[in-house]
Amino acid sequence: MSDTDRRPDQSPATAATPGTKPSFELGTGPGRVLVWFYGVFTVAAASRSVVEVVRGFGRAPLAYSLSAVAAVVYGFITYSLVRGGEKARRAALVCCAAELLGVLVVGAWTLAEPSAFPDSTVWSDFGMGYLFIPVILPVTGMIWLRRAKRA
């Protein structure tokens, strides 16, 4: 398909070939900012988890395990946003919802029973140590991913 065969509002990435529906690139536009934030948080949570485990996993195994889980979730969402496509969009949407649930549960738990967490996690106090980005990011991600479905 040449540049002249598509509508003026379609970019080459979203132009449909005959017989197919146009695709929506999740990592473009505002999605690119989400990819960046999720990428940074993947590295931050993974690095934190590795350092915590090496320094003494037995001191706070629940907190350190939750940091590792956060890193895996962030990494999967980053991958899904970069990969694009409907399947990846749905998978990322489920992971964002699970991430938000995790942040809310862990955040409430750390406030209700601080003794359960001798050390903090990425999601402690609703992500206060990370400027509340862990609670804002999945909400923003879900809004973007729902918008992507309509496009």
PDB file of C-alpha atoms in Angstrom:
ATOM      1  CA  MET A   1       0.000   0.000   0.000  1.00  0.00           C
ATOM      2  CA  SER A   2       1.446   3.348  -0.977  1.00  0.00           C
ATOM      3  CA  ASP A   3       1.157   6.567   0.964  1.00  0.00           C
ATOM      4  CA  THR A   4      -1.530   7.761  -1.447  1.00  0.00           C
ATOM      5  CA  ASP A   5      -3.747   4.679  -0.889  1.00  0.00           C
ATOM      6  CA  ARG A   6      -4.614   5.505   2.708  1.00  0.00           C
ATOM      7  CA  ARG A   7      -6.830   8.125   4.262  1.00  0.00           C
ATOM      8  CA  PRO A   8      -5.036  11.370   5.232  1.00  0.00           C
ATOM      9  CA  ASP A   9      -5.661  10.667   8.935  1.00  0.00           C
ATOM     10  CA  GLN A  10      -3.912   7.274   8.788  1.00  0.00           C
ATOM     11  CA  SER A  11      -0.219   6.827   9.379  1.00  0.00           C
ATOM     12  CA  PRO A  12       1.610   3.957   7.689  1.00  0.00           C
ATOM     13  CA  ALA A  13       1.536   2.066  11.032  1.00  0.00           C
ATOM     14  CA  THR A  14      -2.257   2.256  11.286  1.00  0.00           C
ATOM     15  CA  ALA A  15      -3.194   2.005   7.619  1.00  0.00           C
ATOM     16  CA  ALA A  16      -5.246  -1.067   6.783  1.00  0.00           C
ATOM     17  CA  THR A  17      -4.269  -3.416   4.022  1.00  0.00           C
ATOM     18  CA  PRO A  18      -7.122  -4.759   1.907  1.00  0.00           C
ATOM     19  CA  GLY A  19      -9.215  -7.209   3.930  1.00  0.00           C
ATOM     20  CA  THR A  20      -7.751  -6.337   7.342  1.00  0.00           C
ATOM     21  CA  LYS A  21      -8.743  -3.999  10.114  1.00  0.00           C
ATOM     22  CA  PRO A  22      -6.405  -1.124  10.984  1.00  0.00           C
ATOM     23  CA  SER A  23      -4.094  -1.891  13.889  1.00  0.00           C
ATOM     24  CA  PHE A  24      -3.523   0.418  16.806  1.00  0.00           C
ATOM     25  CA  GLU A  25       0.014   0.847  18.039  1.00  0.00           C
ATOM     26  CA  LEU A  26      -0.106   0.933  21.834  1.00  0.00           C
ATOM     27  CA  GLY A  27       3.349   2.453  22.212  1.00  0.00           C
ATOM     28  CA  THR A  28       2.662   5.560  20.119  1.00  0.00           C
ATOM     29  CA  GLY A  29       1.504   9.005  21.207  1.00  0.00           C
ATOM     30  CA  PRO A  30       0.662   9.033  24.934  1.00  0.00           C
ATOM     31  CA  GLY A  31       1.416   5.302  24.959  1.00  0.00           C
ATOM     32  CA  ARG A  32       5.075   6.147  24.420  1.00  0.00           C
ATOM     33  CA  VAL A  33       5.100   7.979  27.786  1.00  0.00           C
ATOM     34  CA  LEU A  34       3.549   4.897  29.408  1.00  0.00           C
ATOM     35  CA  VAL A  35       6.211   2.679  27.826  1.00  0.00           C
ATOM     36  CA  TRP A  36       8.890   4.974  29.219  1.00  0.00           C
ATOM     37  CA  PHE A  37       7.411   5.036  32.752  1.00  0.00           C
ATOM     38  CA  TYR A  38       6.790   1.293  32.814  1.00  0.00           C
ATOM     39  CA  GLY A  39      10.310   0.671  31.501  1.00  0.00           C
ATOM     40  CA  VAL A  40      11.829   2.853  34.204  1.00  0.00           C
ATOM     41  CA  PHE A  41       9.701   1.195  36.883  1.00  0.00           C
ATOM     42  CA  THR A  42      10.674  -2.254  35.597  1.00  0.00           C
ATOM     43  CA  VAL A  43      14.350  -1.417  36.058  1.00  0.00           C
ATOM     44  CA  ALA A  44      13.749   0.332  39.406  1.00  0.00           C
ATOM     45  CA  ALA A  45      11.663  -2.479  40.909  1.00  0.00           C
ATOM     46  CA  ALA A  46      13.948  -5.221  39.572  1.00  0.00           C
ATOM     47  CA  SER A  47      17.078  -3.452  40.828  1.00  0.00           C
ATOM     48  CA  ARG A  48      15.513  -2.833  44.210  1.00  0.00           C
ATOM     49  CA  SER A  49      14.423  -6.452  44.465  1.00  0.00           C
ATOM     50  CA  VAL A  50      17.848  -7.833  43.570  1.00  0.00           C
ATOM     51  CA  VAL A  51      19.593  -5.567  46.089  1.00  0.00           C
ATOM     52  CA  GLU A  52      17.083  -6.453  48.812  1.00  0.00           C
ATOM     53  CA  VAL A  53      17.403 -10.201  48.227  1.00  0.00           C
ATOM     54  CA  VAL A  54      21.211 -10.050  48.171  1.00  0.00           C
ATOM     55  CA  ARG A  55      21.396  -7.920  51.324  1.00  0.00           C
ATOM     56  CA  GLY A  56      19.158 -10.196  53.383  1.00  0.00           C
ATOM     57  CA  PHE A  57      16.026 -11.858  52.078  1.00  0.00           C
ATOM     58  CA  GLY A  58      15.201 -13.274  55.524  1.00  0.00           C
ATOM     59  CA  ARG A  59      14.753  -9.810  57.027  1.00  0.00           C
ATOM     60  CA  ALA A  60      11.549  -9.030  55.062  1.00  0.00           C
ATOM     61  CA  PRO A  61      10.732 -11.841  52.617  1.00  0.00           C
ATOM     62  CA  LEU A  62       7.171 -10.670  51.937  1.00  0.00           C
ATOM     63  CA  ALA A  63       8.209  -7.117  51.086  1.00  0.00           C
ATOM     64  CA  TYR A  64      11.113  -8.255  48.928  1.00  0.00           C
ATOM     65  CA  SER A  65       8.981 -10.813  47.098  1.00  0.00           C
ATOM     66  CA  LEU A  66       6.356  -8.154  46.389  1.00  0.00           C
ATOM     67  CA  SER A  67       9.044  -5.890  44.906  1.00  0.00           C
ATOM     68  CA  ALA A  68      10.035  -8.756  42.590  1.00  0.00           C
ATOM     69  CA  VAL A  69       6.385  -9.334  41.621  1.00  0.00           C
ATOM     70  CA  ALA A  70       6.028  -5.620  40.857  1.00  0.00           C
ATOM     71  CA  ALA A  71       9.081  -5.788  38.587  1.00  0.00           C
ATOM     72  CA  VAL A  72       7.616  -8.741  36.665  1.00  0.00           C
ATOM     73  CA  VAL A  73       4.242  -7.006  36.274  1.00  0.00           C
ATOM     74  CA  TYR A  74       5.885  -3.773  35.099  1.00  0.00           C
ATOM     75  CA  GLY A  75       8.054  -5.699  32.662  1.00  0.00           C
ATOM     76  CA  PHE A  76       5.105  -7.568  31.182  1.00  0.00           C
ATOM     77  CA  ILE A  77       3.107  -4.373  30.739  1.00  0.00           C
ATOM     78  CA  THR A  78       6.100  -2.682  29.077  1.00  0.00           C
ATOM     79  CA  TYR A  79       6.483  -5.632  26.708  1.00  0.00           C
ATOM     80  CA  SER A  80       2.766  -5.649  25.890  1.00  0.00           C
ATOM     81  CA  LEU A  81       2.708  -1.923  25.138  1.00  0.00           C
ATOM     82  CA  VAL A  82       5.726  -2.227  22.852  1.00  0.00           C
ATOM     83  CA  ARG A  83       4.403  -5.356  21.137  1.00  0.00           C
ATOM     84  CA  GLY A  84       0.999  -3.851  20.380  1.00  0.00           C
ATOM     85  CA  GLY A  85      -2.004  -5.550  18.894  1.00  0.00           C
ATOM     86  CA  GLU A  86      -5.338  -6.539  20.389  1.00  0.00           C
ATOM     87  CA  LYS A  87      -4.057  -9.559  22.318  1.00  0.00           C
ATOM     88  CA  ALA A  88      -1.281  -7.521  23.909  1.00  0.00           C
ATOM     89  CA  ARG A  89      -3.740  -4.726  24.694  1.00  0.00           C
ATOM     90  CA  ARG A  90      -6.044  -7.104  26.550  1.00  0.00           C
ATOM     91  CA  ALA A  91      -3.140  -8.718  28.422  1.00  0.00           C
ATOM     92  CA  ALA A  92      -1.785  -5.302  29.437  1.00  0.00           C
ATOM     93  CA  LEU A  93      -5.258  -4.211  30.563  1.00  0.00           C
ATOM     94  CA  VAL A  94      -5.562  -7.280  32.824  1.00  0.00           C
ATOM     95  CA  CYS A  95      -2.060  -6.673  34.208  1.00  0.00           C
ATOM     96  CA  CYS A  96      -2.792  -2.983  34.869  1.00  0.00           C
ATOM     97  CA  ALA A  97      -5.947  -3.984  36.769  1.00  0.00           C
ATOM     98  CA  ALA A  98      -3.954  -6.578  38.750  1.00  0.00           C
ATOM     99  CA  GLU A  99      -1.245  -3.989  39.417  1.00  0.00           C
ATOM    100  CA  LEU A 100      -3.808  -1.476  40.694  1.00  0.00           C
ATOM    101  CA  LEU A 101      -5.357  -4.132  42.916  1.00  0.00           C
ATOM    102  CA  GLY A 102      -1.887  -4.997  44.245  1.00  0.00           C
ATOM    103  CA  VAL A 103      -1.048  -1.365  44.964  1.00  0.00           C
ATOM    104  CA  LEU A 104      -4.358  -0.826  46.764  1.00  0.00           C
ATOM    105  CA  VAL A 105      -4.132  -4.042  48.810  1.00  0.00           C
ATOM    106  CA  VAL A 106      -0.459  -3.642  49.730  1.00  0.00           C
ATOM    107  CA  GLY A 107      -0.908   0.087  50.343  1.00  0.00           C
ATOM    108  CA  ALA A 108      -3.817  -0.506  52.737  1.00  0.00           C
ATOM    109  CA  TRP A 109      -2.031  -3.447  54.363  1.00  0.00           C
ATOM    110  CA  THR A 110       1.115  -1.410  55.049  1.00  0.00           C
ATOM    111  CA  LEU A 111      -0.962   1.294  56.708  1.00  0.00           C
ATOM    112  CA  ALA A 112      -3.176  -1.114  58.690  1.00  0.00           C
ATOM    113  CA  GLU A 113      -0.416  -3.462  59.855  1.00  0.00           C
ATOM    114  CA  PRO A 114       3.030  -1.882  59.468  1.00  0.00           C
ATOM    115  CA  SER A 115       4.665  -4.727  61.415  1.00  0.00           C
ATOM    116  CA  ALA A 116       3.918  -7.098  58.513  1.00  0.00           C
ATOM    117  CA  PHE A 117       6.402  -5.099  56.432  1.00  0.00           C
ATOM    118  CA  PRO A 118       9.674  -4.524  58.286  1.00  0.00           C
ATOM    119  CA  ASP A 119      10.924  -2.969  55.053  1.00  0.00           C
ATOM    120  CA  SER A 120       8.942  -1.169  52.365  1.00  0.00           C
ATOM    121  CA  THR A 121       7.984  -2.354  48.888  1.00  0.00           C
ATOM    122  CA  VAL A 122       7.430  -0.464  45.654  1.00  0.00           C
ATOM    123  CA  TRP A 123       3.699  -0.512  46.500  1.00  0.00           C
ATOM    124  CA  SER A 124       3.988   0.380  50.225  1.00  0.00           C
ATOM    125  CA  ASP A 125       1.806   3.280  51.355  1.00  0.00           C
ATOM    126  CA  PHE A 126       0.251   3.349  47.868  1.00  0.00           C
ATOM    127  CA  GLY A 127       3.632   4.056  46.289  1.00  0.00           C
ATOM    128  CA  MET A 128       4.418   7.089  48.448  1.00  0.00           C
ATOM    129  CA  GLY A 129       8.151   6.396  48.156  1.00  0.00           C
ATOM    130  CA  TYR A 130       7.782   6.698  44.374  1.00  0.00           C
ATOM    131  CA  LEU A 131       5.638   9.891  44.421  1.00  0.00           C
ATOM    132  CA  PHE A 132       2.426   7.795  44.186  1.00  0.00           C
ATOM    133  CA  ILE A 133       3.289   6.900  40.588  1.00  0.00           C
ATOM    134  CA  PRO A 134       2.587   3.184  41.303  1.00  0.00           C
ATOM    135  CA  VAL A 135      -1.080   4.033  41.960  1.00  0.00           C
ATOM    136  CA  ILE A 136      -1.386   6.611  39.146  1.00  0.00           C
ATOM    137  CA  LEU A 137       0.354   4.536  36.462  1.00  0.00           C
ATOM    138  CA  PRO A 138      -2.105   1.610  36.240  1.00  0.00           C
ATOM    139  CA  VAL A 139      -5.083   3.987  36.176  1.00  0.00           C
ATOM    140  CA  THR A 140      -3.487   5.960  33.360  1.00  0.00           C
ATOM    141  CA  GLY A 141      -2.567   2.714  31.603  1.00  0.00           C
ATOM    142  CA  MET A 142      -6.113   1.365  31.796  1.00  0.00           C
ATOM    143  CA  ILE A 143      -7.527   4.623  30.421  1.00  0.00           C
ATOM    144  CA  TRP A 144      -5.063   4.490  27.504  1.00  0.00           C
ATOM    145  CA  LEU A 145      -5.709   0.814  26.822  1.00  0.00           C
ATOM    146  CA  ARG A 146      -9.500   1.298  26.854  1.00  0.00           C
ATOM    147  CA  ARG A 147      -9.114   4.230  24.487  1.00  0.00           C
ATOM    148  CA  ALA A 148      -6.923   2.075  22.254  1.00  0.00           C
ATOM    149  CA  LYS A 149      -9.759  -0.434  21.905  1.00  0.00           C
ATOM    150  CA  ARG A 150     -12.038   2.198  20.396  1.00  0.00           C
ATOM    151  CA  ALA A 151      -9.397   3.399  17.916  1.00  0.00           C
TER     152      ALA A 151
END
